[in-house]
XYZ file of N, CA and C in Angstrom:
435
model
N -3.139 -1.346 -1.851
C -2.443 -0.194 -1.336
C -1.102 -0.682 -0.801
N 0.090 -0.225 -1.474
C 1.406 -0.444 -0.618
C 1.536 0.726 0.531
N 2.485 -0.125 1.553
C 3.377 0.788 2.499
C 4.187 0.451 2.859
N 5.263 0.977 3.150
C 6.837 0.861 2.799
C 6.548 0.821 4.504
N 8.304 0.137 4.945
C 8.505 -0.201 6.300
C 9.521 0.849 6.277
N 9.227 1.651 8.002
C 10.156 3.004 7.872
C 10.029 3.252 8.994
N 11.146 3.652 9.417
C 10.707 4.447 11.053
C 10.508 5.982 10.777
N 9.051 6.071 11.350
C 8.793 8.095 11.160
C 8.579 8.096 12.165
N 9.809 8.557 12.977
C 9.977 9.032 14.631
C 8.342 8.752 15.503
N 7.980 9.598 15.648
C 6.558 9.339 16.915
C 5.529 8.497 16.150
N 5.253 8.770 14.474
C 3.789 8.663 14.212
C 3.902 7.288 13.647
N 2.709 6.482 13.767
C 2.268 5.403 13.313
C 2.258 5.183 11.770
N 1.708 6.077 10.985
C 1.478 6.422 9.858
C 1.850 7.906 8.878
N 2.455 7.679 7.749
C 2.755 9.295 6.985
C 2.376 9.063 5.882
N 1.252 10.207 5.328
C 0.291 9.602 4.051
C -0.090 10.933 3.219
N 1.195 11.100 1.977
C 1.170 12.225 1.023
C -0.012 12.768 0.946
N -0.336 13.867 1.245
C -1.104 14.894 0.892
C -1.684 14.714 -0.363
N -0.484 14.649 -1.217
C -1.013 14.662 -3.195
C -1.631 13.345 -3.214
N -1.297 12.097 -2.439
C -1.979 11.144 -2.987
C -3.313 10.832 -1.899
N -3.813 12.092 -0.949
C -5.163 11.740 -0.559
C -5.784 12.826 -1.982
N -5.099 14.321 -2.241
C -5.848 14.132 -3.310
C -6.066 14.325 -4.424
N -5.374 13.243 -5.099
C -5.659 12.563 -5.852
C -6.485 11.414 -6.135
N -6.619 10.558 -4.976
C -7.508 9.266 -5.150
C -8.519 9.908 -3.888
N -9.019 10.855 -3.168
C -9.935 11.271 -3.103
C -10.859 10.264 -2.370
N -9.902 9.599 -1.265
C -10.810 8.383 -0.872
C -12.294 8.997 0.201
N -13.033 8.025 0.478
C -14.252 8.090 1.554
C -13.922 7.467 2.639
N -13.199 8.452 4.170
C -13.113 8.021 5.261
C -14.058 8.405 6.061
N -14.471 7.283 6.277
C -15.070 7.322 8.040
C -14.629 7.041 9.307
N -13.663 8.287 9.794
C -13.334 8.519 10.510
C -14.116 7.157 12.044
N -15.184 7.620 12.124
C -15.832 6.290 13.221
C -15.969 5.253 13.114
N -16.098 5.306 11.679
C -16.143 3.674 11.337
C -15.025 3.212 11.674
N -14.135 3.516 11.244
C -12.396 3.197 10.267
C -12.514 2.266 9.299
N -13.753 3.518 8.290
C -13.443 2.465 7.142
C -12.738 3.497 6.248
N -12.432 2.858 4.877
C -11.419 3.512 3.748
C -12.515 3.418 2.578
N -13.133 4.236 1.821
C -13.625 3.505 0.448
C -12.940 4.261 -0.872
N -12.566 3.769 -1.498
C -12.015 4.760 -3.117
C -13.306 4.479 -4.111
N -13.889 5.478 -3.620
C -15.639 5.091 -4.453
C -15.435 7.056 -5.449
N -14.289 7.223 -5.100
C -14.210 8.768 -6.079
C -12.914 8.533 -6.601
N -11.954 8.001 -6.886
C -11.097 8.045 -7.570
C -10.991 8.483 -9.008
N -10.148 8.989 -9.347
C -10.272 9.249 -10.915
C -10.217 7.775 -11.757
N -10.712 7.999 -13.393
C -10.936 7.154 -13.904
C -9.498 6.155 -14.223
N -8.659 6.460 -14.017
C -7.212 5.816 -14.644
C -7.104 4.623 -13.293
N -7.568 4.811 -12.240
C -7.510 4.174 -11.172
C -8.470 2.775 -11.399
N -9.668 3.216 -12.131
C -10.537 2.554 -12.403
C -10.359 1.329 -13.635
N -9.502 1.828 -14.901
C -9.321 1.425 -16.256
C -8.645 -0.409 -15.984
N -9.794 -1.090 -16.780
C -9.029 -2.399 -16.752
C -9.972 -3.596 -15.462
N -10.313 -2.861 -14.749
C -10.618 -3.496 -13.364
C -11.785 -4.457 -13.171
N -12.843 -3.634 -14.583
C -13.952 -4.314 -14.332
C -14.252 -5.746 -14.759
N -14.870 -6.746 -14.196
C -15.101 -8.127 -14.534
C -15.854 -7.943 -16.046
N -15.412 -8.718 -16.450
C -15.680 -9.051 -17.771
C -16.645 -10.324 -17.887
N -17.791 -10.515 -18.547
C -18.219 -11.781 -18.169
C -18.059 -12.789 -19.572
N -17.897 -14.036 -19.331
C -16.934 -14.437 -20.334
C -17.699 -14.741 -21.619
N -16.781 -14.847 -22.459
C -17.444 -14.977 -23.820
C -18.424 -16.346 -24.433
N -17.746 -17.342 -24.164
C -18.533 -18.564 -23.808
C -18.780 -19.085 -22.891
N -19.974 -19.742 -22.103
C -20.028 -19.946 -21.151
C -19.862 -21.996 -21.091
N -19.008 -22.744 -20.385
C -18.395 -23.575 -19.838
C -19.277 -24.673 -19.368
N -19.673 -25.685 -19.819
C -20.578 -26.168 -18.836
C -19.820 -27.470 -18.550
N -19.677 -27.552 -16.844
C -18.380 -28.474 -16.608
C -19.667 -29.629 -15.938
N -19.687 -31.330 -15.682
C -20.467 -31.709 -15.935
C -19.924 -32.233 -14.366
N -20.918 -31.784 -13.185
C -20.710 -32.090 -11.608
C -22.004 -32.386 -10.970
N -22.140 -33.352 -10.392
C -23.205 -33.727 -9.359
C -23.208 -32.308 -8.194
N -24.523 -31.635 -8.252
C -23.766 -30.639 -7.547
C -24.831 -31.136 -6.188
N -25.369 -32.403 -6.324
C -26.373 -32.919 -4.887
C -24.964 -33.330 -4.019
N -24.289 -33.722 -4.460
C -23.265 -34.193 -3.561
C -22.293 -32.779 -2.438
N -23.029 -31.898 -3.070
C -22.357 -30.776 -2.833
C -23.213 -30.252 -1.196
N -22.559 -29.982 -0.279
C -23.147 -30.438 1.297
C -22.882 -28.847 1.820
N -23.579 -28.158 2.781
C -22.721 -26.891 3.048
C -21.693 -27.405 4.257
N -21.320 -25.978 3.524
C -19.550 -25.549 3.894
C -18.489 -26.101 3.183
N -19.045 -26.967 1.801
C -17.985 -27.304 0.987
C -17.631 -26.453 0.236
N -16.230 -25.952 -0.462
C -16.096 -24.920 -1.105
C -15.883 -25.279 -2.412
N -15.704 -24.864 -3.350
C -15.707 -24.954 -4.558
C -14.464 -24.062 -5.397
N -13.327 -24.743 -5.788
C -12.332 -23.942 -5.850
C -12.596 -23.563 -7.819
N -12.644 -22.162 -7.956
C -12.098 -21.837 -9.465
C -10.850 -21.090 -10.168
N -10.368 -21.519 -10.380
C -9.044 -21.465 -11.383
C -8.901 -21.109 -12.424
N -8.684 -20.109 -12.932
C -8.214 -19.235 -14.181
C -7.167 -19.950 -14.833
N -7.085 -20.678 -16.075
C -6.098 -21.154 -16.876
C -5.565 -19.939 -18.040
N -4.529 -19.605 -18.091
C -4.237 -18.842 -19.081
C -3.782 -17.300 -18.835
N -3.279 -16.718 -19.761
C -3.247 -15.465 -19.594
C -4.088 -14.134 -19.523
N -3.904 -13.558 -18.291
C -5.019 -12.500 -18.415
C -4.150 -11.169 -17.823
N -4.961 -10.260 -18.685
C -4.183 -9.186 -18.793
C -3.943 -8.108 -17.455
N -3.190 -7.691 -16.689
C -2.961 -7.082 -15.450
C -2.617 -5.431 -15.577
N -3.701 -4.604 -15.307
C -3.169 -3.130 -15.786
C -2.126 -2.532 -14.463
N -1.354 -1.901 -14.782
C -0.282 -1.330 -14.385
C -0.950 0.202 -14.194
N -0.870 0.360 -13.251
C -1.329 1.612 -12.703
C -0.193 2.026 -11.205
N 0.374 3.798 -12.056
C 1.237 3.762 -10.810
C 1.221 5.707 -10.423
N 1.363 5.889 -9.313
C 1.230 7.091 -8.984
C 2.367 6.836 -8.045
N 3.138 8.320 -8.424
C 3.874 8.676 -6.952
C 3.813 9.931 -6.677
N 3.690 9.631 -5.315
C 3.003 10.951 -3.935
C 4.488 12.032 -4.058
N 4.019 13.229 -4.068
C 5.247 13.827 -3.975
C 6.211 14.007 -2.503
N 5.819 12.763 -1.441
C 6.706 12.408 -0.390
C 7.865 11.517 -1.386
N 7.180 10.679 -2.148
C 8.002 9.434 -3.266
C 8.842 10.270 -3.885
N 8.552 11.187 -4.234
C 9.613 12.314 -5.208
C 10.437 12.555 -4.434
N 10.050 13.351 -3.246
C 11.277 13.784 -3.013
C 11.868 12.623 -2.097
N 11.662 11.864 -1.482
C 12.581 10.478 -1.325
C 13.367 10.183 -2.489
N 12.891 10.069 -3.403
C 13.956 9.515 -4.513
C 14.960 10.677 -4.762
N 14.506 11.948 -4.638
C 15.653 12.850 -4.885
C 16.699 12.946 -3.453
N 15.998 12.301 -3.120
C 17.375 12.627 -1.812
C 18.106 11.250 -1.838
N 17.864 10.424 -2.617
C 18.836 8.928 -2.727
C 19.648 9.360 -3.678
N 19.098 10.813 -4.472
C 20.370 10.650 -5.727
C 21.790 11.259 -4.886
N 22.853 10.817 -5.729
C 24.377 11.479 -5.043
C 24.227 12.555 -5.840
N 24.340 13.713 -5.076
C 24.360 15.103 -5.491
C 25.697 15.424 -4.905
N 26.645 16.317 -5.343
C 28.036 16.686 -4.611
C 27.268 17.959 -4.228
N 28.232 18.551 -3.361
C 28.148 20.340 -2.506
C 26.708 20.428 -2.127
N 26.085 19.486 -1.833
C 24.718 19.878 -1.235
C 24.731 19.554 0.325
N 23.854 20.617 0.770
C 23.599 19.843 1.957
C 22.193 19.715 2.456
N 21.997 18.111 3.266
C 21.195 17.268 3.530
C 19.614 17.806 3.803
N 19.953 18.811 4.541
C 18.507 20.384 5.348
C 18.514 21.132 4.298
N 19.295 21.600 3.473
C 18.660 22.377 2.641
C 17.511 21.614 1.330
N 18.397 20.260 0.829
C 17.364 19.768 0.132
C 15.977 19.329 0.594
N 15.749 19.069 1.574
C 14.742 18.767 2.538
C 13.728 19.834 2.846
N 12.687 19.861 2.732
C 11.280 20.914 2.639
C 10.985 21.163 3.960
N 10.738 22.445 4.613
C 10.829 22.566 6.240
C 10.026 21.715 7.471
N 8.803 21.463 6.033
C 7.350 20.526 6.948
C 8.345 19.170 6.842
N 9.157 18.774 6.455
C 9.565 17.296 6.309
C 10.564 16.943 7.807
N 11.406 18.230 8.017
C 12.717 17.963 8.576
C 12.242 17.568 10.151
N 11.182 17.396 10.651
C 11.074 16.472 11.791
C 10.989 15.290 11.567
N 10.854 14.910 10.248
C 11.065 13.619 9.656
C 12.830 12.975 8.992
N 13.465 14.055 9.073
C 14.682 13.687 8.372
C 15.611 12.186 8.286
N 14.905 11.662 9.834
C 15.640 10.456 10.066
C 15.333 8.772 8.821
N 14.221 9.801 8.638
C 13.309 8.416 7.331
C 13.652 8.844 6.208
N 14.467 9.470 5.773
C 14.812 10.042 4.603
C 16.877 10.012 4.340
N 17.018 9.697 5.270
C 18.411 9.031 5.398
C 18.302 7.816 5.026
N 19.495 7.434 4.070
C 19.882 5.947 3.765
C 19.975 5.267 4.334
N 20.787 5.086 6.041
C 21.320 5.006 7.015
C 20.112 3.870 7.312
N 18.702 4.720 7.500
C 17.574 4.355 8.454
C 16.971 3.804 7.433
N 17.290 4.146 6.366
C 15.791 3.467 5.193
C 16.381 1.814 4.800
N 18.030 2.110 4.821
C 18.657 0.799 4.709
C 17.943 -0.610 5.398
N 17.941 -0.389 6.323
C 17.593 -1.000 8.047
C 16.138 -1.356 8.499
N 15.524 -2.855 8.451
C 14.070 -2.748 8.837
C 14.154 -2.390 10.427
N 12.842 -2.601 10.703
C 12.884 -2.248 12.133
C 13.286 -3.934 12.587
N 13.346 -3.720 14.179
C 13.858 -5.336 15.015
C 12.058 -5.906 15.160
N 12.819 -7.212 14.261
C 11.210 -8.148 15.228
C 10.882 -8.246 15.733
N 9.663 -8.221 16.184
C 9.256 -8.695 17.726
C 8.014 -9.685 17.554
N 8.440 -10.717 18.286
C 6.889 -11.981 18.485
C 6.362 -11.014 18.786
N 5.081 -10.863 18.366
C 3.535 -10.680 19.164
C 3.234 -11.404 20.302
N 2.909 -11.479 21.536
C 2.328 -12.273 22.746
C 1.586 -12.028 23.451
N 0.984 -12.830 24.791
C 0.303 -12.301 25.373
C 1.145 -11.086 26.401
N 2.027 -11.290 26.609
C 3.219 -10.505 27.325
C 4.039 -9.402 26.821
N 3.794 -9.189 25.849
C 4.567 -8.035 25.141
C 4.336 -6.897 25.340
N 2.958 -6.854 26.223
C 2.695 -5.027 26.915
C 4.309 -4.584 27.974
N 4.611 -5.660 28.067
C 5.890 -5.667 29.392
C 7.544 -5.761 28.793
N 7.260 -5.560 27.328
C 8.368 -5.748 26.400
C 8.983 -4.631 26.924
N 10.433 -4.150 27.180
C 10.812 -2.772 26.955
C 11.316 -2.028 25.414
N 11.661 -3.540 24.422
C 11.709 -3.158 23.165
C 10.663 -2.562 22.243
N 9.864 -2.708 22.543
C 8.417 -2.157 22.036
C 8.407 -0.834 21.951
């Protein structure tokens, strides 16, 4: 799952409507867990392990093998990576507001549920990450925070 770095004024998080549903995930709210156990099939295509065609027999003492030793495996070669891409219609209209349009103005292209958001939808702000801050034990006392 990507997420873009952005300042959206008060909220922690802003998460397209079209793309909860569309991928149709399983939240548990108490838990805080996430599962995509309903997604449509295009989400799915490509993903599943394949088990291989010949099987390898690599020749290892595996008595020598003690716990908590790990055992590293390595894929040689090319394997194929499916490309799967959706954009949320927040992504749409972000991209339409990066295009240069002449005689427009900024609130009208902008959808009414958005415009408490307007500041993340400016170039200005999207240009610009936010300022770093160490993590510490002291940072409840940050005033930059």
């Amino acid at each position: 799952m990507d997420f873009s770095i952005a300042n959206i004024s008060k909220n922690e998080i802003f998460l397209g409507h079209d793309w909860l549903k569309y991928h149709n995930p399983k939240i548990d709210w108490k838990q805080s867990t996430l599962e995509f156990s309903r997604c449509p099939g295009a989400c799915h295509r490509g993903s599943m392990v394949n088990s291989p065609e010949e099987e390898i027999d690599i020749p290892y003492n595996w008595d020598e093998m003690e716990e908590g030793d790990h055992l590293l495996v390595v894929q040689i070669g090319q394997e194929e990576l499916p490309l799967r891409a959706y954009q949320s219609k927040v992504g749409q209209l972000a991209e339409q507001m990066y295009k240069p349009q002449l005689s427009q103005d900024f609130n009208a292209k902008l959808p009414a549920y958005c415009r408490p958001y307007h500041k993340v939808f400016e170039k200005k702000t999207f240009d610009q990450l936010p300022l770093r801050v160490t993590l510490g034990p002291c940072n409840w006392a940050n005033p930059r925070i």
